[in-house]
């Protein structure tokens, strides 16, 4: 059985609505009001980043892409809708929307707890869907969850451990910290390196899919990395980003760490995947086959892997923040999980 046709068609209409967002058009006055509030509440939510999120989701919610995504799934008939408690991250605009789409298509209802600084954009999108179908599927709360059937929660490693304990008796998906990783071998084109610059600095590097760790062959010229990052030099004009850059650079200097910088980002040799804002870690490798095995052993720390090399699940440079609908966070199939409920 296919997904609910009314809900499917509503998503297609929402996709077209987002794809053609124009703040100057009267038809977008209400959405533009939500955008203004979102920018005021969260200094990281710039108009450029919000527009990118709208465009990417508008592109994803086209009929052909939705049909292709949903074709392998079975949607049980006469399913009793369950109430799914959602704890959403708020690091980049619309970061939790994929979970809402999955709940919507699986025929369930959602009880949503947004991040404290991301309370304006998602309610607009869910209200749009409800108006199109005349259904009441989504509700929002700031209070502790009560009366729910399953949980999808996203947070840090610390909060993830708390979620796993607190929600252990419910069907659940718990997501923790992951990072984007890139593997280079020196054969990358200029366009590849510019794409890597996007993968590192789009959304100020705040997303779990942003590349924060580079694996480089011995002797690699780090100026090539800086060259790919150069188109983003204006990022230092953003006050919050600049404050983080200055602070972390000062910490590195006081700690006498070796690092390189170009006035708006630092490169620091380190084994850790997670890096501070305005910093990228790098590590040299000698044997690519050995590195492949190491990456498999650490796959629970990796959200996406960027490379032109023949590495499992690698995606092209520049595509870190453009996941397909079937690229599930942490590799856990959210729609399959939801279709088993009820």
mmCIF file of C-alpha atoms in Angstrom:
data_model
loop_
_atom_site.group_PDB
_atom_site.id
_atom_site.type_symbol
_atom_site.label_atom_id
_atom_site.label_comp_id
_atom_site.label_asym_id
_atom_site.label_seq_id
_atom_site.Cartn_x
_atom_site.Cartn_y
_atom_site.Cartn_z
ATOM 1 C CA UNK A 1 0.000 0.000 0.000
ATOM 2 C CA UNK A 2 1.279 3.492 -0.816
ATOM 3 C CA UNK A 3 1.450 6.374 1.619
ATOM 4 C CA UNK A 4 -1.699 8.407 2.265
ATOM 5 C CA UNK A 5 -2.369 10.222 -1.016
ATOM 6 C CA UNK A 6 -3.642 13.431 0.606
ATOM 7 C CA UNK A 7 -0.557 13.679 2.795
ATOM 8 C CA UNK A 8 1.694 12.897 -0.173
ATOM 9 C CA UNK A 9 0.130 15.634 -2.307
ATOM 10 C CA UNK A 10 0.346 18.129 0.569
ATOM 11 C CA UNK A 11 4.092 17.490 0.793
ATOM 12 C CA UNK A 12 4.488 18.139 -2.937
ATOM 13 C CA UNK A 13 2.635 21.461 -2.562
ATOM 14 C CA UNK A 14 4.826 22.396 0.393
ATOM 15 C CA UNK A 15 7.919 21.561 -1.640
ATOM 16 C CA UNK A 16 6.875 23.903 -4.423
ATOM 17 C CA UNK A 17 5.993 26.567 -1.861
ATOM 18 C CA UNK A 18 9.481 26.412 -0.324
ATOM 19 C CA UNK A 19 11.280 26.131 -3.644
ATOM 20 C CA UNK A 20 9.898 29.470 -4.842
ATOM 21 C CA UNK A 21 10.166 31.400 -1.579
ATOM 22 C CA UNK A 22 10.314 35.136 -2.240
ATOM 23 C CA UNK A 23 10.112 37.447 0.766
ATOM 24 C CA UNK A 24 8.866 40.286 -1.430
ATOM 25 C CA UNK A 25 5.740 38.436 -2.588
ATOM 26 C CA UNK A 26 2.504 38.932 -0.658
ATOM 27 C CA UNK A 27 1.832 35.197 -0.797
ATOM 28 C CA UNK A 28 4.887 34.641 1.397
ATOM 29 C CA UNK A 29 4.125 37.351 3.958
ATOM 30 C CA UNK A 30 3.254 34.875 6.716
ATOM 31 C CA UNK A 31 6.308 32.689 6.086
ATOM 32 C CA UNK A 32 8.511 35.780 5.919
ATOM 33 C CA UNK A 33 7.162 36.816 9.320
ATOM 34 C CA UNK A 34 8.256 33.445 10.725
ATOM 35 C CA UNK A 35 11.657 33.866 9.067
ATOM 36 C CA UNK A 36 12.096 37.267 10.703
ATOM 37 C CA UNK A 37 11.241 35.833 14.122
ATOM 38 C CA UNK A 38 13.571 32.865 13.594
ATOM 39 C CA UNK A 39 16.468 35.171 12.715
ATOM 40 C CA UNK A 40 15.809 37.335 15.774
ATOM 41 C CA UNK A 41 15.716 34.290 18.069
ATOM 42 C CA UNK A 42 18.843 32.607 16.690
ATOM 43 C CA UNK A 43 21.845 34.599 15.511
ATOM 44 C CA UNK A 44 23.114 31.627 13.480
ATOM 45 C CA UNK A 45 19.937 31.579 11.369
ATOM 46 C CA UNK A 46 20.866 34.024 8.637
ATOM 47 C CA UNK A 47 18.593 34.707 5.690
ATOM 48 C CA UNK A 48 21.097 32.970 3.373
ATOM 49 C CA UNK A 49 21.071 29.808 5.474
ATOM 50 C CA UNK A 50 17.292 29.800 5.829
ATOM 51 C CA UNK A 51 16.867 30.290 2.086
ATOM 52 C CA UNK A 52 19.263 27.413 1.425
ATOM 53 C CA UNK A 53 17.258 25.155 3.739
ATOM 54 C CA UNK A 54 14.032 26.162 1.957
ATOM 55 C CA UNK A 55 15.553 25.536 -1.477
ATOM 56 C CA UNK A 56 17.041 22.156 -0.532
ATOM 57 C CA UNK A 57 13.778 20.947 0.998
ATOM 58 C CA UNK A 58 11.793 22.374 -1.900
ATOM 59 C CA UNK A 59 13.996 20.405 -4.274
ATOM 60 C CA UNK A 60 13.696 17.226 -2.182
ATOM 61 C CA UNK A 61 9.891 17.317 -1.922
ATOM 62 C CA UNK A 62 9.262 16.986 -5.637
ATOM 63 C CA UNK A 63 6.824 14.291 -6.685
ATOM 64 C CA UNK A 64 9.378 12.137 -8.514
ATOM 65 C CA UNK A 65 11.831 12.166 -5.605
ATOM 66 C CA UNK A 66 9.133 11.386 -3.057
ATOM 67 C CA UNK A 67 7.810 8.532 -5.200
ATOM 68 C CA UNK A 68 11.284 7.054 -5.622
ATOM 69 C CA UNK A 69 11.969 7.314 -1.878
ATOM 70 C CA UNK A 70 8.712 5.680 -0.833
ATOM 71 C CA UNK A 71 8.586 2.895 -3.424
ATOM 72 C CA UNK A 72 10.435 0.233 -1.330
ATOM 73 C CA UNK A 73 8.187 0.693 1.719
ATOM 74 C CA UNK A 74 4.986 -0.989 2.770
ATOM 75 C CA UNK A 75 2.422 1.220 4.511
ATOM 76 C CA UNK A 76 0.063 -1.094 6.458
ATOM 77 C CA UNK A 77 -3.643 -0.572 5.927
ATOM 78 C CA UNK A 78 -5.966 0.170 8.861
ATOM 79 C CA UNK A 79 -3.037 1.120 11.055
ATOM 80 C CA UNK A 80 -3.890 2.763 14.372
ATOM 81 C CA UNK A 81 -2.048 6.121 14.470
ATOM 82 C CA UNK A 82 0.524 6.322 17.216
ATOM 83 C CA UNK A 83 1.723 9.453 18.990
ATOM 84 C CA UNK A 84 5.444 9.921 18.317
ATOM 85 C CA UNK A 85 7.370 12.149 20.722
ATOM 86 C CA UNK A 86 10.042 14.090 18.858
ATOM 87 C CA UNK A 87 12.955 15.901 20.508
ATOM 88 C CA UNK A 88 14.549 17.985 17.780
ATOM 89 C CA UNK A 89 17.941 19.599 17.414
ATOM 90 C CA UNK A 90 18.149 23.265 16.405
ATOM 91 C CA UNK A 91 21.694 23.719 15.147
ATOM 92 C CA UNK A 92 20.728 24.579 11.563
ATOM 93 C CA UNK A 93 17.414 25.668 9.984
ATOM 94 C CA UNK A 94 14.839 22.871 9.498
ATOM 95 C CA UNK A 95 17.271 20.262 10.834
ATOM 96 C CA UNK A 96 14.438 18.195 12.346
ATOM 97 C CA UNK A 97 12.051 18.378 9.415
ATOM 98 C CA UNK A 98 12.919 14.937 8.015
ATOM 99 C CA UNK A 99 11.534 13.320 11.172
ATOM 100 C CA UNK A 100 8.305 15.297 10.802
ATOM 101 C CA UNK A 101 7.981 14.227 7.166
ATOM 102 C CA UNK A 102 8.467 10.581 8.145
ATOM 103 C CA UNK A 103 5.786 10.802 10.849
ATOM 104 C CA UNK A 104 3.439 12.536 8.410
ATOM 105 C CA UNK A 105 3.831 9.925 5.674
ATOM 106 C CA UNK A 106 3.644 6.954 8.032
ATOM 107 C CA UNK A 107 0.179 8.041 9.180
ATOM 108 C CA UNK A 108 1.103 8.789 12.777
ATOM 109 C CA UNK A 109 0.837 11.951 14.897
ATOM 110 C CA UNK A 110 3.704 13.918 16.394
ATOM 111 C CA UNK A 111 4.221 15.582 19.762
ATOM 112 C CA UNK A 112 7.149 17.908 19.139
ATOM 113 C CA UNK A 113 9.671 19.582 21.389
ATOM 114 C CA UNK A 114 11.665 22.079 19.337
ATOM 115 C CA UNK A 115 15.066 23.395 20.320
ATOM 116 C CA UNK A 116 14.691 26.575 22.355
ATOM 117 C CA UNK A 117 16.123 28.764 19.576
ATOM 118 C CA UNK A 118 14.265 27.106 16.714
ATOM 119 C CA UNK A 119 10.573 27.561 17.435
ATOM 120 C CA UNK A 120 9.251 29.420 14.379
ATOM 121 C CA UNK A 121 10.043 27.729 11.061
ATOM 122 C CA UNK A 122 8.850 24.167 11.661
ATOM 123 C CA UNK A 123 5.397 25.150 13.028
ATOM 124 C CA UNK A 124 4.756 27.075 9.830
ATOM 125 C CA UNK A 125 5.574 24.026 7.704
ATOM 126 C CA UNK A 126 3.441 21.645 9.756
ATOM 127 C CA UNK A 127 0.513 24.071 9.768
ATOM 128 C CA UNK A 128 0.795 24.277 5.965
ATOM 129 C CA UNK A 129 0.488 20.486 5.719
ATOM 130 C CA UNK A 130 -2.458 20.343 8.102
ATOM 131 C CA UNK A 131 -4.331 23.078 6.232
ATOM 132 C CA UNK A 132 -3.879 21.197 2.962
ATOM 133 C CA UNK A 133 -5.423 18.009 4.337
ATOM 134 C CA UNK A 134 -7.718 19.258 7.092
ATOM 135 C CA UNK A 135 -5.948 16.959 9.556
ATOM 136 C CA UNK A 136 -4.497 17.616 12.993
ATOM 137 C CA UNK A 137 -1.255 15.679 13.111
ATOM 138 C CA UNK A 138 1.269 17.907 14.859
ATOM 139 C CA UNK A 139 1.322 19.447 18.316
ATOM 140 C CA UNK A 140 4.100 21.291 20.121
ATOM 141 C CA UNK A 141 5.078 21.371 23.767
ATOM 142 C CA UNK A 142 7.711 22.765 26.102
ATOM 143 C CA UNK A 143 6.621 20.507 28.942
ATOM 144 C CA UNK A 144 7.790 16.967 29.783
ATOM 145 C CA UNK A 145 6.248 14.403 27.450
ATOM 146 C CA UNK A 146 3.139 12.512 28.571
ATOM 147 C CA UNK A 147 0.836 10.108 26.740
ATOM 148 C CA UNK A 148 3.028 8.987 23.838
ATOM 149 C CA UNK A 149 3.831 5.675 22.161
ATOM 150 C CA UNK A 150 7.347 6.011 20.721
ATOM 151 C CA UNK A 151 10.265 8.451 20.729
ATOM 152 C CA UNK A 152 12.751 9.917 18.276
ATOM 153 C CA UNK A 153 15.280 12.115 20.082
ATOM 154 C CA UNK A 154 18.356 13.943 18.845
ATOM 155 C CA UNK A 155 21.011 15.449 21.102
ATOM 156 C CA UNK A 156 24.582 15.351 22.337
ATOM 157 C CA UNK A 157 26.337 12.224 23.574
ATOM 158 C CA UNK A 158 25.480 13.223 27.152
ATOM 159 C CA UNK A 159 21.815 13.895 26.465
ATOM 160 C CA UNK A 160 21.683 10.751 24.326
ATOM 161 C CA UNK A 161 22.662 8.608 27.297
ATOM 162 C CA UNK A 162 19.938 10.286 29.351
ATOM 163 C CA UNK A 163 17.385 9.717 26.583
ATOM 164 C CA UNK A 164 18.317 6.039 26.303
ATOM 165 C CA UNK A 165 17.702 5.577 30.020
ATOM 166 C CA UNK A 166 14.573 7.714 30.272
ATOM 167 C CA UNK A 167 12.858 6.275 27.184
ATOM 168 C CA UNK A 168 14.145 2.706 27.495
ATOM 169 C CA UNK A 169 10.650 1.234 27.872
ATOM 170 C CA UNK A 170 9.373 2.815 24.624
ATOM 171 C CA UNK A 171 10.211 2.044 20.998
ATOM 172 C CA UNK A 172 12.838 4.645 20.222
ATOM 173 C CA UNK A 173 15.513 6.089 17.986
ATOM 174 C CA UNK A 174 18.174 7.997 19.924
ATOM 175 C CA UNK A 175 20.758 10.028 18.012
ATOM 176 C CA UNK A 176 24.052 11.312 19.412
ATOM 177 C CA UNK A 177 27.027 13.305 18.144
ATOM 178 C CA UNK A 178 28.308 12.506 14.670
ATOM 179 C CA UNK A 179 30.463 14.428 12.221
ATOM 180 C CA UNK A 180 31.261 14.736 8.555
ATOM 181 C CA UNK A 181 34.619 13.341 7.427
ATOM 182 C CA UNK A 182 36.508 13.869 4.160
ATOM 183 C CA UNK A 183 39.273 11.717 2.668
ATOM 184 C CA UNK A 184 41.573 13.267 0.067
ATOM 185 C CA UNK A 185 44.451 11.815 -1.964
ATOM 186 C CA UNK A 186 45.765 14.923 -3.758
ATOM 187 C CA UNK A 187 44.027 14.277 -7.070
ATOM 188 C CA UNK A 188 41.039 16.498 -6.249
ATOM 189 C CA UNK A 189 40.094 19.210 -8.720
ATOM 190 C CA UNK A 190 39.678 22.888 -7.884
ATOM 191 C CA UNK A 191 35.918 22.351 -7.981
ATOM 192 C CA UNK A 192 36.259 19.434 -5.552
ATOM 193 C CA UNK A 193 38.190 21.631 -3.127
ATOM 194 C CA UNK A 194 35.631 24.423 -3.416
ATOM 195 C CA UNK A 195 32.938 21.831 -2.757
ATOM 196 C CA UNK A 196 34.876 20.752 0.325
ATOM 197 C CA UNK A 197 34.885 24.394 1.427
ATOM 198 C CA UNK A 198 31.082 24.312 1.257
ATOM 199 C CA UNK A 199 30.989 21.023 3.160
ATOM 200 C CA UNK A 200 33.060 22.594 5.925
ATOM 201 C CA UNK A 201 31.539 26.064 6.235
ATOM 202 C CA UNK A 202 27.932 25.985 5.047
ATOM 203 C CA UNK A 203 25.685 26.746 8.041
ATOM 204 C CA UNK A 204 28.872 27.978 9.791
ATOM 205 C CA UNK A 205 29.976 24.357 10.193
ATOM 206 C CA UNK A 206 27.291 23.734 12.820
ATOM 207 C CA UNK A 207 25.580 20.754 11.201
ATOM 208 C CA UNK A 208 26.302 17.115 11.991
ATOM 209 C CA UNK A 209 26.950 16.637 8.264
ATOM 210 C CA UNK A 210 29.511 19.439 8.090
ATOM 211 C CA UNK A 211 33.043 18.165 7.569
ATOM 212 C CA UNK A 212 35.093 18.686 10.720
ATOM 213 C CA UNK A 213 37.828 16.109 10.064
ATOM 214 C CA UNK A 214 40.119 15.649 7.056
ATOM 215 C CA UNK A 215 42.253 12.631 6.226
ATOM 216 C CA UNK A 216 45.176 13.657 4.033
ATOM 217 C CA UNK A 217 48.068 11.757 2.415
ATOM 218 C CA UNK A 218 51.529 12.392 3.850
ATOM 219 C CA UNK A 219 53.047 15.556 2.399
ATOM 220 C CA UNK A 220 49.717 17.051 1.346
ATOM 221 C CA UNK A 221 49.858 20.811 0.672
ATOM 222 C CA UNK A 222 47.460 22.388 3.175
ATOM 223 C CA UNK A 223 47.338 25.557 1.087
ATOM 224 C CA UNK A 224 45.052 23.602 -1.257
ATOM 225 C CA UNK A 225 42.513 23.311 1.583
ATOM 226 C CA UNK A 226 42.755 27.033 2.279
ATOM 227 C CA UNK A 227 42.248 27.703 -1.439
ATOM 228 C CA UNK A 228 38.982 25.773 -1.419
ATOM 229 C CA UNK A 229 37.856 27.652 1.683
ATOM 230 C CA UNK A 230 38.723 31.104 0.332
ATOM 231 C CA UNK A 231 35.297 31.769 -1.285
ATOM 232 C CA UNK A 232 33.889 31.742 2.266
ATOM 233 C CA UNK A 233 36.245 34.468 3.568
ATOM 234 C CA UNK A 234 33.330 36.820 4.279
ATOM 235 C CA UNK A 235 32.120 34.438 6.974
ATOM 236 C CA UNK A 236 34.374 36.285 9.423
ATOM 237 C CA UNK A 237 32.027 39.287 9.102
ATOM 238 C CA UNK A 238 29.415 37.351 11.068
ATOM 239 C CA UNK A 239 29.802 38.404 14.703
ATOM 240 C CA UNK A 240 29.030 35.073 16.387
ATOM 241 C CA UNK A 241 31.342 33.186 14.060
ATOM 242 C CA UNK A 242 34.123 35.771 14.471
ATOM 243 C CA UNK A 243 33.850 35.585 18.265
ATOM 244 C CA UNK A 244 34.255 31.809 18.147
ATOM 245 C CA UNK A 245 37.174 32.071 15.745
ATOM 246 C CA UNK A 246 38.981 34.583 17.966
ATOM 247 C CA UNK A 247 38.282 32.621 21.139
ATOM 248 C CA UNK A 248 39.412 29.251 19.816
ATOM 249 C CA UNK A 249 42.488 30.753 18.194
ATOM 250 C CA UNK A 250 43.414 32.331 21.540
ATOM 251 C CA UNK A 251 42.949 28.979 23.304
ATOM 252 C CA UNK A 252 45.212 27.277 20.762
ATOM 253 C CA UNK A 253 47.875 29.971 21.213
ATOM 254 C CA UNK A 254 47.791 29.808 25.001
ATOM 255 C CA UNK A 255 47.926 26.008 24.880
ATOM 256 C CA UNK A 256 50.865 26.222 22.458
ATOM 257 C CA UNK A 257 49.112 23.969 19.948
ATOM 258 C CA UNK A 258 50.489 23.861 16.427
ATOM 259 C CA UNK A 259 47.914 25.084 13.940
ATOM 260 C CA UNK A 260 47.540 27.011 10.690
ATOM 261 C CA UNK A 261 45.044 29.797 10.029
ATOM 262 C CA UNK A 262 44.044 32.152 7.254
ATOM 263 C CA UNK A 263 42.122 34.856 9.096
ATOM 264 C CA UNK A 264 38.785 33.053 9.266
ATOM 265 C CA UNK A 265 39.432 29.353 9.978
ATOM 266 C CA UNK A 266 42.113 27.225 11.619
ATOM 267 C CA UNK A 267 43.523 23.844 10.620
ATOM 268 C CA UNK A 268 44.772 21.752 13.512
ATOM 269 C CA UNK A 269 46.321 18.296 13.397
ATOM 270 C CA UNK A 270 44.254 16.085 15.729
ATOM 271 C CA UNK A 271 42.734 12.621 15.849
ATOM 272 C CA UNK A 272 39.320 13.739 17.126
ATOM 273 C CA UNK A 273 36.385 14.007 14.705
ATOM 274 C CA UNK A 274 34.664 16.880 16.497
ATOM 275 C CA UNK A 275 36.304 20.282 16.173
ATOM 276 C CA UNK A 276 35.443 23.695 17.648
ATOM 277 C CA UNK A 277 33.586 26.258 15.546
ATOM 278 C CA UNK A 278 35.896 27.842 12.939
ATOM 279 C CA UNK A 279 38.340 24.944 13.165
ATOM 280 C CA UNK A 280 38.932 21.768 11.147
ATOM 281 C CA UNK A 281 40.968 18.803 12.340
ATOM 282 C CA UNK A 282 43.215 16.910 9.971
ATOM 283 C CA UNK A 283 45.209 13.708 10.162
ATOM 284 C CA UNK A 284 47.726 12.184 7.761
ATOM 285 C CA UNK A 285 47.475 8.625 6.492
ATOM 286 C CA UNK A 286 49.950 6.376 4.685
ATOM 287 C CA UNK A 287 47.887 3.349 3.666
ATOM 288 C CA UNK A 288 44.447 4.014 2.165
ATOM 289 C CA UNK A 289 43.292 0.417 2.655
ATOM 290 C CA UNK A 290 44.197 0.581 6.334
ATOM 291 C CA UNK A 291 42.335 3.883 6.588
ATOM 292 C CA UNK A 292 39.215 2.359 5.023
ATOM 293 C CA UNK A 293 39.172 -0.319 7.717
ATOM 294 C CA UNK A 294 39.669 2.319 10.416
ATOM 295 C CA UNK A 295 36.731 4.342 9.098
ATOM 296 C CA UNK A 296 34.496 1.264 9.189
ATOM 297 C CA UNK A 297 35.472 0.698 12.820
ATOM 298 C CA UNK A 298 34.492 4.297 13.605
ATOM 299 C CA UNK A 299 31.329 4.482 11.535
ATOM 300 C CA UNK A 300 29.200 5.167 14.630
ATOM 301 C CA UNK A 301 30.984 8.542 14.878
ATOM 302 C CA UNK A 302 30.553 9.477 11.205
ATOM 303 C CA UNK A 303 27.419 11.103 9.784
ATOM 304 C CA UNK A 304 28.663 11.310 6.205
ATOM 305 C CA UNK A 305 31.908 10.643 4.348
ATOM 306 C CA UNK A 306 33.082 12.854 1.487
ATOM 307 C CA UNK A 307 35.580 11.588 -1.088
ATOM 308 C CA UNK A 308 36.183 10.846 -4.762
ATOM 309 C CA UNK A 309 37.963 7.642 -3.738
ATOM 310 C CA UNK A 310 36.384 4.209 -3.745
ATOM 311 C CA UNK A 311 35.232 4.206 -0.127
ATOM 312 C CA UNK A 312 31.984 2.688 1.109
ATOM 313 C CA UNK A 313 29.095 5.182 1.276
ATOM 314 C CA UNK A 314 31.296 8.082 0.095
ATOM 315 C CA UNK A 315 29.452 11.028 -1.469
ATOM 316 C CA UNK A 316 30.830 13.766 -3.771
ATOM 317 C CA UNK A 317 32.431 16.956 -2.544
ATOM 318 C CA UNK A 318 29.937 19.783 -2.055
ATOM 319 C CA UNK A 319 27.008 17.475 -1.249
ATOM 320 C CA UNK A 320 27.337 17.116 2.530
ATOM 321 C CA UNK A 321 24.366 19.399 3.209
ATOM 322 C CA UNK A 322 22.197 17.998 0.422
ATOM 323 C CA UNK A 323 21.232 14.535 1.696
ATOM 324 C CA UNK A 324 18.748 12.502 -0.307
ATOM 325 C CA UNK A 325 15.481 11.582 1.387
ATOM 326 C CA UNK A 326 16.774 8.055 2.034
ATOM 327 C CA UNK A 327 19.988 9.293 3.691
ATOM 328 C CA UNK A 328 18.766 8.773 7.250
ATOM 329 C CA UNK A 329 20.536 10.390 10.192
ATOM 330 C CA UNK A 330 22.894 7.925 11.901
ATOM 331 C CA UNK A 331 21.994 5.363 9.226
ATOM 332 C CA UNK A 332 18.771 4.383 11.026
ATOM 333 C CA UNK A 333 15.762 4.023 8.722
ATOM 334 C CA UNK A 334 13.224 6.301 10.399
ATOM 335 C CA UNK A 335 10.370 5.475 8.042
ATOM 336 C CA UNK A 336 10.814 1.714 8.489
ATOM 337 C CA UNK A 337 10.820 2.208 12.273
ATOM 338 C CA UNK A 338 7.580 4.190 12.135
ATOM 339 C CA UNK A 339 5.855 1.785 9.747
ATOM 340 C CA UNK A 340 6.298 -1.021 12.266
ATOM 341 C CA UNK A 341 4.285 0.870 14.896
ATOM 342 C CA UNK A 342 0.540 0.661 15.329
#
